[in-house]
């Protein structure tokens, strides 16, 4: 590995740094975007039970808020449950945008790495070819050993850049798709809560949904 870094030249340093950052982001987002963590099962049902039993206190709402991203969205509606349906929806919508922004954290950085690392590899290729042509100008083409250094630098940096960019792009698309699916799911749960609290959906319907 050390020999490859040395052969690839100084551009291997930012490429390897990008690979470390991308790996950290992938591991962190894979853990953070688990559906069970974002949308606990049966949360709306438990809220309805507390509400119907008169046990939906401020302490319970705070517990709901701190429990999960979905809970944060639902708590925004619960705080405004004595206001109109439109006020509840607006509060949920505003908080939902903040929650989704949190779910998208670091994904822009991952997408940037996926876009930049092939360019770093291409830049290494250009520098390698410049070195090759410099050797040709100064020593001619009769010294293959001297030419090999520039050619190896060109190939190594290109391969390294693509090796980082391809998985980064794949995980960037996967996480973006997961965030979209979670956002839709949380929106559905929040609207169901509004309908239940405002009496537009029976409890039995909510449980069966």
Short mmCIF file of C-alpha atoms in Angstrom, two decimals:
data_model
loop_
_atom_site.label_atom_id
_atom_site.label_comp_id
_atom_site.label_asym_id
_atom_site.label_seq_id
_atom_site.Cartn_x
_atom_site.Cartn_y
_atom_site.Cartn_z
CA UNK A 1 0.00 0.00 0.00
CA UNK A 2 2.79 2.41 0.90
CA UNK A 3 4.52 1.63 -2.38
CA UNK A 4 1.32 2.42 -4.30
CA UNK A 5 0.99 5.74 -2.49
CA UNK A 6 4.55 6.64 -3.32
CA UNK A 7 4.14 5.58 -6.94
CA UNK A 8 0.89 7.56 -7.28
CA UNK A 9 2.49 10.80 -6.12
CA UNK A 10 1.21 13.50 -3.81
CA UNK A 11 -2.33 13.36 -5.23
CA UNK A 12 -2.79 10.03 -3.46
CA UNK A 13 -2.92 11.96 -0.16
CA UNK A 14 -6.21 13.80 -0.87
CA UNK A 15 -7.66 10.68 -2.51
CA UNK A 16 -6.91 8.57 0.58
CA UNK A 17 -8.23 11.35 2.83
CA UNK A 18 -11.47 11.33 0.81
CA UNK A 19 -11.71 7.56 1.18
CA UNK A 20 -11.38 7.82 4.97
CA UNK A 21 -14.04 10.53 5.19
CA UNK A 22 -16.38 8.62 2.86
CA UNK A 23 -16.01 5.43 4.90
CA UNK A 24 -16.79 7.30 8.12
CA UNK A 25 -19.88 8.90 6.57
CA UNK A 26 -21.16 5.59 5.18
CA UNK A 27 -20.80 3.86 8.55
CA UNK A 28 -22.39 6.75 10.46
CA UNK A 29 -25.35 7.14 8.07
CA UNK A 30 -25.93 3.38 7.91
CA UNK A 31 -26.32 3.41 11.69
CA UNK A 32 -28.25 6.68 11.92
CA UNK A 33 -30.77 5.95 9.15
CA UNK A 34 -32.09 2.69 10.56
CA UNK A 35 -35.87 2.62 10.20
CA UNK A 36 -36.39 1.33 13.75
CA UNK A 37 -34.50 4.34 15.09
CA UNK A 38 -36.24 6.89 12.88
CA UNK A 39 -39.81 5.51 13.02
CA UNK A 40 -40.50 3.34 16.09
CA UNK A 41 -43.36 0.91 15.54
CA UNK A 42 -46.69 1.71 17.15
CA UNK A 43 -45.80 5.25 18.22
CA UNK A 44 -49.01 6.82 16.90
CA UNK A 45 -51.07 4.10 18.59
CA UNK A 46 -49.39 4.73 21.95
CA UNK A 47 -49.95 8.47 21.59
CA UNK A 48 -53.63 7.91 20.84
CA UNK A 49 -53.98 5.68 23.91
CA UNK A 50 -52.37 8.31 26.13
CA UNK A 51 -54.50 11.03 24.57
CA UNK A 52 -57.78 9.13 24.98
CA UNK A 53 -56.87 8.28 28.59
CA UNK A 54 -55.97 11.88 29.41
CA UNK A 55 -52.37 10.91 30.09
CA UNK A 56 -50.72 12.97 27.36
CA UNK A 57 -48.80 15.30 29.67
CA UNK A 58 -46.02 17.71 28.78
CA UNK A 59 -43.53 15.21 30.21
CA UNK A 60 -44.88 12.52 27.89
CA UNK A 61 -44.70 14.87 24.91
CA UNK A 62 -41.08 15.71 25.81
CA UNK A 63 -40.35 11.98 26.04
CA UNK A 64 -41.91 11.48 22.60
CA UNK A 65 -39.88 14.37 21.19
CA UNK A 66 -36.57 13.04 22.49
CA UNK A 67 -37.28 9.42 21.52
CA UNK A 68 -36.91 9.56 17.72
CA UNK A 69 -37.03 11.87 14.68
CA UNK A 70 -40.64 10.79 14.09
CA UNK A 71 -41.39 11.62 17.71
CA UNK A 72 -39.95 15.09 17.20
CA UNK A 73 -42.35 15.67 14.32
CA UNK A 74 -45.36 14.26 16.15
CA UNK A 75 -44.60 16.26 19.30
CA UNK A 76 -44.73 19.46 17.25
CA UNK A 77 -48.31 18.57 16.33
CA UNK A 78 -49.20 17.47 19.86
CA UNK A 79 -48.08 20.77 21.33
CA UNK A 80 -50.62 22.43 19.03
CA UNK A 81 -53.34 19.79 19.38
CA UNK A 82 -55.80 22.27 20.92
CA UNK A 83 -55.43 24.57 17.91
CA UNK A 84 -56.97 24.04 14.50
CA UNK A 85 -56.09 21.21 12.16
CA UNK A 86 -54.24 23.66 9.90
CA UNK A 87 -52.08 24.92 12.76
CA UNK A 88 -51.17 21.34 13.70
CA UNK A 89 -50.24 20.56 10.10
CA UNK A 90 -48.14 23.71 9.77
CA UNK A 91 -46.20 22.93 12.94
CA UNK A 92 -45.63 19.37 11.76
CA UNK A 93 -44.53 20.57 8.32
CA UNK A 94 -42.02 23.08 9.72
CA UNK A 95 -40.51 20.55 12.12
CA UNK A 96 -40.52 17.87 9.42
CA UNK A 97 -38.31 19.98 7.19
CA UNK A 98 -35.78 20.32 9.99
CA UNK A 99 -35.86 16.60 10.72
CA UNK A 100 -35.36 15.65 7.06
CA UNK A 101 -32.46 18.10 6.85
CA UNK A 102 -30.91 16.26 9.79
CA UNK A 103 -31.38 12.92 8.06
CA UNK A 104 -29.55 14.32 5.01
CA UNK A 105 -26.56 15.36 7.11
CA UNK A 106 -23.19 14.53 5.52
CA UNK A 107 -24.82 13.29 2.30
CA UNK A 108 -23.75 16.42 0.45
CA UNK A 109 -20.17 15.74 1.55
CA UNK A 110 -20.46 12.14 0.36
CA UNK A 111 -21.79 13.30 -3.01
CA UNK A 112 -18.96 15.82 -3.29
CA UNK A 113 -16.40 13.08 -2.66
CA UNK A 114 -18.05 10.94 -5.33
CA UNK A 115 -17.71 13.83 -7.80
CA UNK A 116 -14.26 15.07 -6.83
CA UNK A 117 -12.19 11.90 -6.48
CA UNK A 118 -12.41 10.92 -10.19
CA UNK A 119 -11.20 14.44 -11.01
CA UNK A 120 -8.28 14.02 -8.62
CA UNK A 121 -7.48 10.74 -10.36
CA UNK A 122 -7.71 12.46 -13.74
CA UNK A 123 -5.42 15.23 -12.51
CA UNK A 124 -2.92 12.58 -11.45
CA UNK A 125 -3.18 11.08 -14.93
CA UNK A 126 -2.41 14.48 -16.46
CA UNK A 127 0.59 14.98 -14.18
CA UNK A 128 1.82 11.48 -14.99
CA UNK A 129 1.57 12.07 -18.73
CA UNK A 130 3.34 15.41 -18.36
CA UNK A 131 6.17 13.56 -16.62
CA UNK A 132 6.24 10.96 -19.41
CA UNK A 133 6.49 13.61 -22.11
CA UNK A 134 9.14 15.44 -20.11
CA UNK A 135 11.22 12.26 -20.05
CA UNK A 136 10.70 11.77 -23.78
CA UNK A 137 11.85 15.32 -24.51
CA UNK A 138 14.94 15.05 -22.33
CA UNK A 139 15.99 11.42 -22.81
CA UNK A 140 14.04 10.12 -25.81
CA UNK A 141 11.97 6.97 -25.93
CA UNK A 142 14.84 4.56 -25.41
CA UNK A 143 14.55 4.55 -21.61
CA UNK A 144 11.43 2.54 -20.70
CA UNK A 145 12.36 2.51 -17.01
CA UNK A 146 12.23 6.27 -16.86
CA UNK A 147 8.91 6.34 -18.71
CA UNK A 148 7.36 3.78 -16.41
CA UNK A 149 7.29 6.16 -13.44
CA UNK A 150 4.99 8.66 -15.13
CA UNK A 151 2.78 5.96 -16.62
CA UNK A 152 2.38 4.18 -13.28
CA UNK A 153 1.49 7.46 -11.58
CA UNK A 154 -1.17 8.09 -14.20
CA UNK A 155 -2.73 4.64 -13.82
CA UNK A 156 -2.53 4.43 -10.03
CA UNK A 157 -4.15 7.80 -9.34
CA UNK A 158 -6.93 7.10 -11.86
CA UNK A 159 -7.65 3.70 -10.34
CA UNK A 160 -7.54 5.10 -6.80
CA UNK A 161 -9.89 7.95 -7.66
CA UNK A 162 -12.42 5.63 -9.26
CA UNK A 163 -12.13 3.13 -6.40
CA UNK A 164 -13.24 5.83 -3.98
CA UNK A 165 -15.79 7.52 -6.25
CA UNK A 166 -17.79 4.45 -7.31
CA UNK A 167 -18.78 3.17 -3.83
CA UNK A 168 -19.28 6.75 -2.63
CA UNK A 169 -21.74 7.39 -5.44
CA UNK A 170 -23.56 4.11 -4.81
CA UNK A 171 -23.99 4.80 -1.08
CA UNK A 172 -24.96 8.41 -1.78
CA UNK A 173 -27.83 7.21 -3.98
CA UNK A 174 -28.83 4.51 -1.46
CA UNK A 175 -28.95 6.95 1.46
CA UNK A 176 -30.81 9.60 -0.52
CA UNK A 177 -33.41 7.00 -1.47
CA UNK A 178 -33.67 5.86 2.15
CA UNK A 179 -34.15 9.44 3.37
CA UNK A 180 -36.92 9.98 0.79
CA UNK A 181 -38.69 6.81 1.90
CA UNK A 182 -38.38 7.74 5.58
CA UNK A 183 -39.67 11.26 4.90
CA UNK A 184 -42.75 9.87 3.16
CA UNK A 185 -43.34 7.39 5.98
CA UNK A 186 -43.04 10.07 8.66
CA UNK A 187 -45.39 12.35 6.76
CA UNK A 188 -47.99 9.58 6.59
CA UNK A 189 -47.68 8.91 10.32
CA UNK A 190 -47.96 12.61 11.13
CA UNK A 191 -51.08 13.07 8.99
CA UNK A 192 -52.61 9.98 10.60
CA UNK A 193 -51.97 11.51 14.02
CA UNK A 194 -53.72 14.74 13.00
CA UNK A 195 -56.73 12.80 11.72
CA UNK A 196 -56.92 10.73 14.90
CA UNK A 197 -56.53 13.66 17.30
CA UNK A 198 -59.06 15.74 15.39
CA UNK A 199 -61.55 12.89 15.35
CA UNK A 200 -61.54 12.31 11.60
CA UNK A 201 -60.37 8.72 11.93
CA UNK A 202 -61.50 6.15 14.43
CA UNK A 203 -58.97 4.51 16.73
CA UNK A 204 -59.68 1.07 15.25
CA UNK A 205 -58.87 2.39 11.77
CA UNK A 206 -55.59 3.85 13.00
CA UNK A 207 -54.51 0.63 14.65
CA UNK A 208 -55.26 -1.38 11.57
CA UNK A 209 -53.40 1.04 9.27
#
